[in-house]
Amino acid sequence: MSATGQEVPEQSANADREVVISRIIDAPRELVFEAFTEVRHLSRWWGPEGFSTTTRAFEFRVGGVWDFVMHGPDGTDYQEWITWTDILPPQRIAMLHGESRDDPNAFESVLTFERVGAATLIEMCTMFPSKELRDEAVEKYHAIEGGQQTLGNLAAYIAEIVRKGAED
């Protein structure tokens, strides 16, 4: 089952292991892509509403790592670890995301950035190792709502950058 901003014409053979979230952001694709490539940007918008992020290490390149902690609004800290497996600027980013380097439950995400006129359609497709882990992420950790909120935070952050750029 997928959650998107648009209808999905056909389901993947792995649909029971994936979550797909998309959003149109009113900004050029290069700017939206850049917001994923620099920690100074990520720390301003990454995560669901009410969360903040502390980065311990960040190197945006294939094989590079982002080691960080997400701080929940209830005070819970979530250890997070991402390594980038493919980067094709400004079209695609693929990553492995878990709690640590050796996390057996780590999941794969592919982000695509597509021009839609002057805007950008971002799609985040996350594939979990099993249906059970996907269901746990959706039910216990609210992965769909959290993903939608994260892309909402990105859209608001990008809008702020565009607005400030227009004022300069």
CSV table of N, CA and C in Angstrom, one decimal:
chain,number,residue,atom,x,y,z
A,1,MET,N,0.8,-1.2,0.0
A,1,MET,CA,0.0,0.0,0.0
A,1,MET,C,0.9,1.2,0.0
A,2,SER,N,0.6,2.2,-0.8
A,2,SER,CA,1.4,3.4,-1.0
A,2,SER,C,0.6,4.6,-0.6
A,3,ALA,N,1.2,5.6,-0.1
A,3,ALA,CA,0.6,6.9,0.2
A,3,ALA,C,1.3,7.9,-0.7
A,4,THR,N,0.5,8.5,-1.6
A,4,THR,CA,1.1,9.5,-2.5
A,4,THR,C,0.2,10.7,-2.6
A,5,GLY,N,0.7,11.7,-3.2
A,5,GLY,CA,-0.2,12.9,-3.5
A,5,GLY,C,-0.9,12.7,-4.8
A,6,GLN,N,-0.6,11.6,-5.5
A,6,GLN,CA,-1.3,11.4,-6.8
A,6,GLN,C,-1.6,9.9,-6.9
A,7,GLU,N,-2.5,9.5,-7.8
A,7,GLU,CA,-2.8,8.1,-8.0
A,7,GLU,C,-1.6,7.4,-8.6
A,8,VAL,N,-1.4,6.2,-8.1
A,8,VAL,CA,-0.3,5.4,-8.6
A,8,VAL,C,-1.0,4.4,-9.6
A,9,PRO,N,-0.5,4.4,-10.9
A,9,PRO,CA,-1.2,3.6,-11.9
A,9,PRO,C,-1.1,2.1,-11.7
A,10,GLU,N,0.0,1.6,-11.2
A,10,GLU,CA,0.2,0.2,-11.0
A,10,GLU,C,1.0,0.0,-9.8
A,11,GLN,N,0.8,-1.2,-9.1
A,11,GLN,CA,1.5,-1.5,-7.9
A,11,GLN,C,2.7,-2.3,-8.2
A,12,SER,N,3.7,-2.1,-7.4
A,12,SER,CA,5.0,-2.8,-7.5
A,12,SER,C,4.7,-4.2,-6.9
A,13,ALA,N,5.5,-5.2,-7.3
A,13,ALA,CA,5.5,-6.5,-6.8
A,13,ALA,C,5.8,-6.5,-5.3
A,14,ASN,N,6.5,-5.5,-4.9
A,14,ASN,CA,6.9,-5.3,-3.5
A,14,ASN,C,6.1,-4.3,-2.7
A,15,ALA,N,4.9,-4.0,-3.2
A,15,ALA,CA,4.0,-3.0,-2.6
A,15,ALA,C,3.8,-3.2,-1.1
A,16,ASP,N,3.8,-4.5,-0.6
A,16,ASP,CA,3.5,-4.7,0.8
A,16,ASP,C,4.8,-4.4,1.6
A,17,ARG,N,5.9,-4.0,1.0
A,17,ARG,CA,7.1,-3.7,1.8
A,17,ARG,C,7.5,-2.2,1.6
A,18,GLU,N,6.7,-1.5,0.9
A,18,GLU,CA,7.1,-0.1,0.5
A,18,GLU,C,6.1,1.0,1.0
A,19,VAL,N,6.7,2.2,1.2
A,19,VAL,CA,5.9,3.4,1.4
A,19,VAL,C,6.4,4.4,0.4
A,20,VAL,N,5.4,5.0,-0.3
A,20,VAL,CA,5.8,6.0,-1.3
A,20,VAL,C,5.0,7.3,-0.9
A,21,ILE,N,5.8,8.4,-0.8
A,21,ILE,CA,5.3,9.7,-0.5
A,21,ILE,C,5.8,10.7,-1.5
A,22,SER,N,4.9,11.6,-1.9
A,22,SER,CA,5.4,12.6,-2.9
A,22,SER,C,4.8,13.9,-2.5
A,23,ARG,N,5.4,15.0,-3.1
A,23,ARG,CA,4.9,16.3,-2.9
A,23,ARG,C,5.5,17.2,-4.0
A,24,ILE,N,4.7,18.1,-4.4
A,24,ILE,CA,5.2,19.2,-5.3
A,24,ILE,C,5.7,20.4,-4.5
A,25,ILE,N,6.9,20.8,-4.8
A,25,ILE,CA,7.5,21.9,-4.1
A,25,ILE,C,7.7,23.0,-5.1
A,26,ASP,N,7.2,24.2,-4.8
A,26,ASP,CA,7.3,25.4,-5.7
A,26,ASP,C,8.7,26.0,-5.7
A,27,ALA,N,9.6,25.3,-6.3
A,27,ALA,CA,11.0,25.8,-6.4
A,27,ALA,C,11.7,24.9,-7.4
A,28,PRO,N,12.8,25.5,-7.9
A,28,PRO,CA,13.6,24.7,-8.9
A,28,PRO,C,14.2,23.4,-8.4
A,29,ARG,N,14.2,22.4,-9.2
A,29,ARG,CA,14.7,21.1,-8.8
A,29,ARG,C,16.1,21.2,-8.2
A,30,GLU,N,17.0,22.0,-8.7
A,30,GLU,CA,18.4,22.1,-8.2
A,30,GLU,C,18.4,22.6,-6.7
A,31,LEU,N,17.5,23.5,-6.4
A,31,LEU,CA,17.4,24.0,-5.0
A,31,LEU,C,16.8,22.9,-4.1
A,32,VAL,N,15.8,22.2,-4.5
A,32,VAL,CA,15.2,21.1,-3.7
A,32,VAL,C,16.2,20.0,-3.5
A,33,PHE,N,17.0,19.7,-4.5
A,33,PHE,CA,18.0,18.7,-4.4
A,33,PHE,C,19.1,19.1,-3.4
A,34,GLU,N,19.5,20.4,-3.5
A,34,GLU,CA,20.5,20.9,-2.7
A,34,GLU,C,20.1,20.8,-1.2
A,35,ALA,N,18.9,20.9,-0.9
A,35,ALA,CA,18.4,20.9,0.5
A,35,ALA,C,18.7,19.5,1.1
A,36,PHE,N,18.9,18.5,0.3
A,36,PHE,CA,19.3,17.2,0.8
A,36,PHE,C,20.8,17.0,0.9
A,37,THR,N,21.6,17.9,0.3
A,37,THR,CA,23.0,17.6,0.2
A,37,THR,C,23.9,18.3,1.2
A,38,GLU,N,23.4,19.2,1.9
A,38,GLU,CA,24.2,20.0,2.9
A,38,GLU,C,23.6,20.0,4.3
A,39,VAL,N,24.4,19.7,5.3
A,39,VAL,CA,23.9,19.5,6.6
A,39,VAL,C,23.3,20.8,7.1
A,40,ARG,N,23.8,22.0,6.6
A,40,ARG,CA,23.2,23.3,7.1
A,40,ARG,C,21.7,23.4,6.7
A,41,HIS,N,21.4,22.8,5.6
A,41,HIS,CA,20.0,22.7,5.2
A,41,HIS,C,19.2,21.7,5.9
A,42,LEU,N,19.7,20.4,6.0
A,42,LEU,CA,19.0,19.3,6.6
A,42,LEU,C,18.6,19.6,8.0
A,43,SER,N,19.5,20.2,8.8
A,43,SER,CA,19.3,20.5,10.2
A,43,SER,C,18.1,21.4,10.4
A,44,ARG,N,17.7,22.1,9.4
A,44,ARG,CA,16.6,23.1,9.5
A,44,ARG,C,15.2,22.5,9.2
A,45,TRP,N,15.2,21.3,8.5
A,45,TRP,CA,13.9,20.8,8.1
A,45,TRP,C,13.7,19.3,8.3
A,46,TRP,N,14.7,18.6,8.5
A,46,TRP,CA,14.6,17.1,8.5
A,46,TRP,C,13.8,16.6,9.7
A,47,GLY,N,12.9,15.7,9.4
A,47,GLY,CA,12.1,15.0,10.4
A,47,GLY,C,10.7,15.6,10.5
A,48,PRO,N,9.8,14.8,11.2
A,48,PRO,CA,8.4,15.2,11.3
A,48,PRO,C,8.3,16.4,12.2
A,49,GLU,N,7.1,17.0,12.2
A,49,GLU,CA,6.9,18.2,13.0
A,49,GLU,C,7.2,17.9,14.5
A,50,GLY,N,7.9,18.9,15.1
A,50,GLY,CA,8.2,18.8,16.5
A,50,GLY,C,9.6,18.2,16.8
A,51,PHE,N,10.2,17.6,15.7
A,51,PHE,CA,11.5,16.9,15.9
A,51,PHE,C,12.6,17.9,15.5
A,52,SER,N,13.8,17.7,16.1
A,52,SER,CA,15.0,18.4,15.8
A,52,SER,C,16.1,17.3,15.5
A,53,THR,N,17.2,17.8,14.9
A,53,THR,CA,18.2,16.9,14.5
A,53,THR,C,19.6,17.4,15.0
A,54,THR,N,20.4,16.5,15.5
A,54,THR,CA,21.8,16.8,15.9
A,54,THR,C,22.7,15.9,15.0
A,55,THR,N,23.5,16.5,14.2
A,55,THR,CA,24.4,15.7,13.4
A,55,THR,C,25.7,15.4,14.1
A,56,ARG,N,26.2,14.2,14.0
A,56,ARG,CA,27.5,13.8,14.5
A,56,ARG,C,28.5,13.7,13.4
A,57,ALA,N,28.1,13.2,12.2
A,57,ALA,CA,29.0,13.1,11.1
A,57,ALA,C,28.2,13.3,9.8
A,58,PHE,N,28.8,13.9,8.8
A,58,PHE,CA,28.0,14.1,7.6
A,58,PHE,C,29.0,14.2,6.4
A,59,GLU,N,28.9,13.3,5.4
A,59,GLU,CA,29.6,13.4,4.2
A,59,GLU,C,28.8,12.9,3.1
A,60,PHE,N,28.3,13.9,2.2
A,60,PHE,CA,27.4,13.6,1.2
A,60,PHE,C,28.2,13.2,-0.1
A,61,ARG,N,28.3,11.9,-0.2
A,61,ARG,CA,28.9,11.2,-1.4
A,61,ARG,C,28.5,9.8,-1.4
A,62,VAL,N,28.6,9.1,-2.5
A,62,VAL,CA,28.3,7.6,-2.5
A,62,VAL,C,29.3,7.0,-1.5
A,63,GLY,N,28.8,6.2,-0.6
A,63,GLY,CA,29.6,5.6,0.5
A,63,GLY,C,29.7,6.5,1.7
A,64,GLY,N,29.4,7.8,1.6
A,64,GLY,CA,29.5,8.7,2.7
A,64,GLY,C,28.3,8.4,3.7
A,65,VAL,N,28.5,8.9,4.9
A,65,VAL,CA,27.6,8.6,6.0
A,65,VAL,C,27.0,9.9,6.6
A,66,TRP,N,25.8,9.8,7.0
A,66,TRP,CA,25.2,10.9,7.9
A,66,TRP,C,24.8,10.1,9.2
A,67,ASP,N,25.5,10.5,10.3
A,67,ASP,CA,25.2,9.9,11.6
A,67,ASP,C,24.6,11.0,12.4
A,68,PHE,N,23.4,10.8,12.9
A,68,PHE,CA,22.7,11.8,13.6
A,68,PHE,C,21.7,11.3,14.6
A,69,VAL,N,21.2,12.2,15.4
A,69,VAL,CA,20.2,11.9,16.4
A,69,VAL,C,19.0,12.7,16.1
A,70,MET,N,17.8,12.1,16.1
A,70,MET,CA,16.5,12.9,16.0
A,70,MET,C,16.0,12.9,17.4
A,71,HIS,N,15.6,14.2,17.8
A,71,HIS,CA,15.1,14.4,19.1
A,71,HIS,C,13.6,14.6,19.0
A,72,GLY,N,12.8,13.7,19.6
A,72,GLY,CA,11.4,13.8,19.5
A,72,GLY,C,10.8,14.8,20.4
A,73,PRO,N,9.6,15.3,20.1
A,73,PRO,CA,9.0,16.3,21.0
A,73,PRO,C,8.7,15.9,22.4
A,74,ASP,N,8.7,14.5,22.6
A,74,ASP,CA,8.5,14.0,24.0
A,74,ASP,C,9.8,13.8,24.7
A,75,GLY,N,10.9,14.2,24.1
A,75,GLY,CA,12.2,14.0,24.7
A,75,GLY,C,13.0,12.7,24.3
A,76,THR,N,12.3,11.9,23.5
A,76,THR,CA,12.9,10.6,23.1
A,76,THR,C,14.0,10.9,22.0
A,77,ASP,N,15.2,10.3,22.1
A,77,ASP,CA,16.2,10.4,21.1
A,77,ASP,C,16.2,9.2,20.3
A,78,TYR,N,16.3,9.4,19.0
A,78,TYR,CA,16.3,8.2,18.0
A,78,TYR,C,17.7,8.3,17.3
A,79,GLN,N,18.5,7.3,17.5
A,79,GLN,CA,19.8,7.2,16.8
A,79,GLN,C,19.5,6.8,15.3
A,80,GLU,N,20.1,7.6,14.4
A,80,GLU,CA,19.9,7.4,13.0
A,80,GLU,C,21.2,7.3,12.3
A,81,TRP,N,21.2,6.6,11.2
A,81,TRP,CA,22.4,6.4,10.4
A,81,TRP,C,22.0,6.2,8.9
A,82,ILE,N,22.6,7.0,8.0
A,82,ILE,CA,22.3,6.9,6.6
A,82,ILE,C,23.6,6.8,5.8
A,83,THR,N,23.6,5.9,4.9
A,83,THR,CA,24.7,5.9,3.9
A,83,THR,C,24.1,6.1,2.5
A,84,TRP,N,24.8,6.9,1.7
A,84,TRP,CA,24.3,7.1,0.3
A,84,TRP,C,24.8,6.1,-0.6
A,85,THR,N,23.9,5.4,-1.3
A,85,THR,CA,24.3,4.3,-2.2
A,85,THR,C,24.4,4.8,-3.7
A,86,ASP,N,23.7,5.9,-4.0
A,86,ASP,CA,23.7,6.4,-5.4
A,86,ASP,C,23.3,7.8,-5.4
A,87,ILE,N,24.0,8.6,-6.1
A,87,ILE,CA,23.7,10.1,-6.2
A,87,ILE,C,23.8,10.5,-7.7
A,88,LEU,N,22.7,11.0,-8.2
A,88,LEU,CA,22.7,11.5,-9.6
A,88,LEU,C,22.1,12.9,-9.5
A,89,PRO,N,22.9,14.0,-9.3
A,89,PRO,CA,22.4,15.3,-9.2
A,89,PRO,C,21.8,15.8,-10.5
A,90,PRO,N,20.8,16.6,-10.5
A,90,PRO,CA,19.8,16.8,-9.4
A,90,PRO,C,18.6,15.9,-9.4
A,91,GLN,N,18.8,14.7,-9.9
A,91,GLN,CA,17.6,13.8,-10.2
A,91,GLN,C,17.3,12.8,-9.2
A,92,ARG,N,18.3,12.2,-8.5
A,92,ARG,CA,18.1,11.0,-7.7
A,92,ARG,C,19.1,10.9,-6.6
A,93,ILE,N,18.6,10.4,-5.4
A,93,ILE,CA,19.4,10.1,-4.3
A,93,ILE,C,18.9,8.7,-3.8
A,94,ALA,N,19.8,7.8,-3.6
A,94,ALA,CA,19.4,6.5,-3.0
A,94,ALA,C,20.3,6.3,-1.7
A,95,MET,N,19.6,5.7,-0.7
A,95,MET,CA,20.3,5.6,0.6
A,95,MET,C,19.8,4.4,1.3
A,96,LEU,N,20.6,4.0,2.3
A,96,LEU,CA,20.3,2.9,3.2
A,96,LEU,C,20.2,3.6,4.6
A,97,HIS,N,19.1,3.4,5.3
A,97,HIS,CA,18.8,4.1,6.5
A,97,HIS,C,18.4,3.2,7.6
A,98,GLY,N,19.1,3.3,8.7
A,98,GLY,CA,18.9,2.5,9.9
A,98,GLY,C,19.3,3.2,11.2
A,99,GLU,N,19.4,2.4,12.3
A,99,GLU,CA,19.8,3.0,13.5
A,99,GLU,C,21.3,3.0,13.6
A,100,SER,N,22.0,2.1,12.9
A,100,SER,CA,23.5,2.1,12.9
A,100,SER,C,24.0,1.4,11.7
A,101,ARG,N,25.3,1.4,11.5
A,101,ARG,CA,25.9,0.7,10.3
A,101,ARG,C,25.4,-0.7,10.1
A,102,ASP,N,25.3,-1.5,11.1
A,102,ASP,CA,25.0,-2.9,11.0
A,102,ASP,C,23.6,-3.3,11.3
A,103,ASP,N,22.7,-2.3,11.2
A,103,ASP,CA,21.3,-2.5,11.6
A,103,ASP,C,20.7,-3.5,10.6
A,104,PRO,N,20.3,-4.7,11.0
A,104,PRO,CA,19.7,-5.7,10.1
A,104,PRO,C,18.3,-5.3,9.6
A,105,ASN,N,17.7,-4.3,10.2
A,105,ASN,CA,16.4,-3.8,9.8
A,105,ASN,C,16.4,-2.5,9.0
A,106,ALA,N,17.6,-2.1,8.6
A,106,ALA,CA,17.8,-0.9,7.7
A,106,ALA,C,16.9,-1.0,6.5
A,107,PHE,N,16.5,0.1,6.0
A,107,PHE,CA,15.6,0.1,4.8
A,107,PHE,C,16.2,1.0,3.8
A,108,GLU,N,15.8,0.8,2.5
A,108,GLU,CA,16.4,1.5,1.4
A,108,GLU,C,15.3,2.6,1.0
A,109,SER,N,15.8,3.8,0.7
A,109,SER,CA,15.0,4.9,0.2
A,109,SER,C,15.6,5.4,-1.1
A,110,VAL,N,14.7,5.7,-2.0
A,110,VAL,CA,15.1,6.4,-3.3
A,110,VAL,C,14.3,7.6,-3.4
A,111,LEU,N,15.0,8.8,-3.5
A,111,LEU,CA,14.3,10.0,-3.7
A,111,LEU,C,14.5,10.5,-5.1
A,112,THR,N,13.5,10.8,-5.8
A,112,THR,CA,13.6,11.4,-7.2
A,112,THR,C,13.1,12.8,-7.2
A,113,PHE,N,13.7,13.6,-8.0
A,113,PHE,CA,13.4,15.0,-8.2
A,113,PHE,C,13.0,15.3,-9.6
A,114,GLU,N,11.8,15.6,-9.9
A,114,GLU,CA,11.3,15.7,-11.3
A,114,GLU,C,10.8,17.1,-11.5
A,115,ARG,N,11.2,17.8,-12.6
A,115,ARG,CA,10.8,19.1,-12.9
A,115,ARG,C,9.3,19.0,-13.3
A,116,VAL,N,8.5,19.9,-12.8
A,116,VAL,CA,7.1,20.1,-13.1
A,116,VAL,C,6.9,21.6,-13.3
A,117,GLY,N,7.2,22.0,-14.6
A,117,GLY,CA,7.2,23.5,-14.8
A,117,GLY,C,8.3,24.1,-14.0
A,118,ALA,N,8.0,25.1,-13.2
A,118,ALA,CA,9.0,25.8,-12.4
A,118,ALA,C,9.1,25.1,-11.0
A,119,ALA,N,8.3,24.1,-10.8
A,119,ALA,CA,8.2,23.4,-9.5
A,119,ALA,C,9.0,22.1,-9.6
A,120,THR,N,9.0,21.4,-8.5
A,120,THR,CA,9.7,20.1,-8.4
A,120,THR,C,8.8,19.1,-7.7
A,121,LEU,N,8.6,17.9,-8.4
A,121,LEU,CA,7.9,16.8,-7.8
A,121,LEU,C,9.0,16.0,-7.1
A,122,ILE,N,8.9,15.8,-5.8
A,122,ILE,CA,9.8,14.9,-5.1
A,122,ILE,C,9.0,13.7,-4.7
A,123,GLU,N,9.6,12.6,-5.0
A,123,GLU,CA,9.0,11.3,-4.6
A,123,GLU,C,10.0,10.5,-3.7
A,124,MET,N,9.5,10.0,-2.6
A,124,MET,CA,10.4,9.3,-1.7
A,124,MET,C,9.8,7.9,-1.6
A,125,CYS,N,10.5,6.9,-2.1
A,125,CYS,CA,10.1,5.5,-2.1
A,125,CYS,C,10.9,4.8,-1.2
A,126,THR,N,10.3,4.2,-0.1
A,126,THR,CA,11.1,3.5,0.9
A,126,THR,C,10.7,2.0,0.9
A,127,MET,N,11.7,1.2,0.8
A,127,MET,CA,11.5,-0.3,0.7
A,127,MET,C,12.1,-0.9,2.0
A,128,PHE,N,11.2,-1.6,2.7
A,128,PHE,CA,11.6,-2.2,4.0
A,128,PHE,C,12.0,-3.7,3.7
A,129,PRO,N,12.8,-4.3,4.5
A,129,PRO,CA,13.3,-5.7,4.3
A,129,PRO,C,12.1,-6.7,4.4
A,130,SER,N,11.0,-6.3,5.1
A,130,SER,CA,9.9,-7.3,5.1
A,130,SER,C,8.6,-6.5,5.3
A,131,LYS,N,7.5,-7.2,5.0
A,131,LYS,CA,6.2,-6.6,5.2
A,131,LYS,C,6.0,-6.2,6.7
A,132,GLU,N,6.5,-7.1,7.6
A,132,GLU,CA,6.3,-6.8,9.0
A,132,GLU,C,7.0,-5.6,9.5
A,133,LEU,N,8.2,-5.3,9.0
A,133,LEU,CA,9.0,-4.1,9.3
A,133,LEU,C,8.3,-2.9,8.7
A,134,ARG,N,7.7,-3.0,7.6
A,134,ARG,CA,7.0,-1.9,7.0
A,134,ARG,C,5.8,-1.6,7.8
A,135,ASP,N,5.0,-2.6,8.2
A,135,ASP,CA,3.8,-2.4,8.9
A,135,ASP,C,4.1,-1.8,10.3
A,136,GLU,N,5.2,-2.2,10.9
A,136,GLU,CA,5.6,-1.7,12.2
A,136,GLU,C,6.0,-0.2,12.0
A,137,ALA,N,6.7,0.2,11.0
A,137,ALA,CA,7.1,1.6,10.7
A,137,ALA,C,5.8,2.4,10.5
A,138,VAL,N,4.9,1.9,9.8
A,138,VAL,CA,3.6,2.6,9.6
A,138,VAL,C,2.8,2.8,10.8
A,139,GLU,N,2.6,1.7,11.5
A,139,GLU,CA,1.7,1.7,12.7
A,139,GLU,C,2.3,2.2,14.0
A,140,LYS,N,3.5,1.8,14.3
A,140,LYS,CA,4.2,2.2,15.5
A,140,LYS,C,4.9,3.6,15.4
A,141,TYR,N,5.5,3.8,14.3
A,141,TYR,CA,6.3,5.0,14.1
A,141,TYR,C,5.7,6.0,13.2
A,142,HIS,N,4.5,5.7,12.7
A,142,HIS,CA,3.7,6.7,11.9
A,142,HIS,C,4.5,7.2,10.7
A,143,ALA,N,5.1,6.2,9.9
A,143,ALA,CA,6.0,6.5,8.8
A,143,ALA,C,5.4,7.4,7.7
A,144,ILE,N,4.1,7.1,7.4
A,144,ILE,CA,3.5,7.8,6.3
A,144,ILE,C,3.2,9.3,6.8
A,145,GLU,N,2.6,9.5,7.9
A,145,GLU,CA,2.4,10.8,8.4
A,145,GLU,C,3.7,11.6,8.6
A,146,GLY,N,4.7,10.9,9.2
A,146,GLY,CA,6.0,11.5,9.5
A,146,GLY,C,6.7,11.9,8.2
A,147,GLY,N,6.6,11.0,7.1
A,147,GLY,CA,7.2,11.4,5.8
A,147,GLY,C,6.5,12.5,5.2
A,148,GLN,N,5.2,12.6,5.3
A,148,GLN,CA,4.4,13.7,4.8
A,148,GLN,C,4.8,15.0,5.5
A,149,GLN,N,4.9,14.9,6.8
A,149,GLN,CA,5.3,16.1,7.6
A,149,GLN,C,6.7,16.5,7.2
A,150,THR,N,7.6,15.6,7.1
A,150,THR,CA,9.0,15.9,6.7
A,150,THR,C,9.0,16.7,5.4
A,151,LEU,N,8.3,16.2,4.4
A,151,LEU,CA,8.3,16.9,3.1
A,151,LEU,C,7.6,18.2,3.2
A,152,GLY,N,6.6,18.3,4.1
A,152,GLY,CA,6.0,19.6,4.4
A,152,GLY,C,7.0,20.6,5.0
A,153,ASN,N,7.8,20.1,5.9
A,153,ASN,CA,8.9,20.9,6.5
A,153,ASN,C,9.8,21.4,5.5
A,154,LEU,N,10.2,20.5,4.5
A,154,LEU,CA,11.1,20.8,3.4
A,154,LEU,C,10.4,21.9,2.6
A,155,ALA,N,9.2,21.8,2.2
A,155,ALA,CA,8.5,22.8,1.4
A,155,ALA,C,8.5,24.1,2.1
A,156,ALA,N,8.2,24.2,3.4
A,156,ALA,CA,8.2,25.4,4.1
A,156,ALA,C,9.6,26.1,4.2
A,157,TYR,N,10.6,25.2,4.4
A,157,TYR,CA,12.0,25.7,4.4
A,157,TYR,C,12.4,26.3,3.1
A,158,ILE,N,12.1,25.6,2.0
A,158,ILE,CA,12.4,26.0,0.6
A,158,ILE,C,11.7,27.3,0.3
A,159,ALA,N,10.4,27.4,0.7
A,159,ALA,CA,9.6,28.6,0.5
A,159,ALA,C,10.3,29.8,1.2
A,160,GLU,N,10.8,29.6,2.4
A,160,GLU,CA,11.6,30.6,3.1
A,160,GLU,C,12.8,31.1,2.4
A,161,ILE,N,13.6,30.1,1.8
A,161,ILE,CA,14.8,30.5,1.1
A,161,ILE,C,14.4,31.3,-0.2
A,162,VAL,N,13.3,30.8,-0.9
A,162,VAL,CA,12.9,31.5,-2.1
A,162,VAL,C,12.4,32.9,-1.8
A,163,ARG,N,11.7,33.1,-0.7
A,163,ARG,CA,11.2,34.4,-0.3
A,163,ARG,C,12.3,35.3,0.1
A,164,LYS,N,13.3,34.8,0.9
A,164,LYS,CA,14.5,35.6,1.2
A,164,LYS,C,15.3,36.0,0.0
A,165,GLY,N,15.4,35.1,-0.9
A,165,GLY,CA,16.1,35.4,-2.2
A,165,GLY,C,15.4,36.5,-3.0
A,166,ALA,N,14.1,36.5,-3.0
A,166,ALA,CA,13.4,37.5,-3.7
A,166,ALA,C,13.5,38.9,-3.0
A,167,GLU,N,13.7,38.9,-1.7
A,167,GLU,CA,13.9,40.1,-1.0
A,167,GLU,C,15.2,40.8,-1.2
A,168,ASP,N,16.2,40.0,-1.5
A,168,ASP,CA,17.6,40.5,-1.7
A,168,ASP,C,17.8,41.2,-2.9
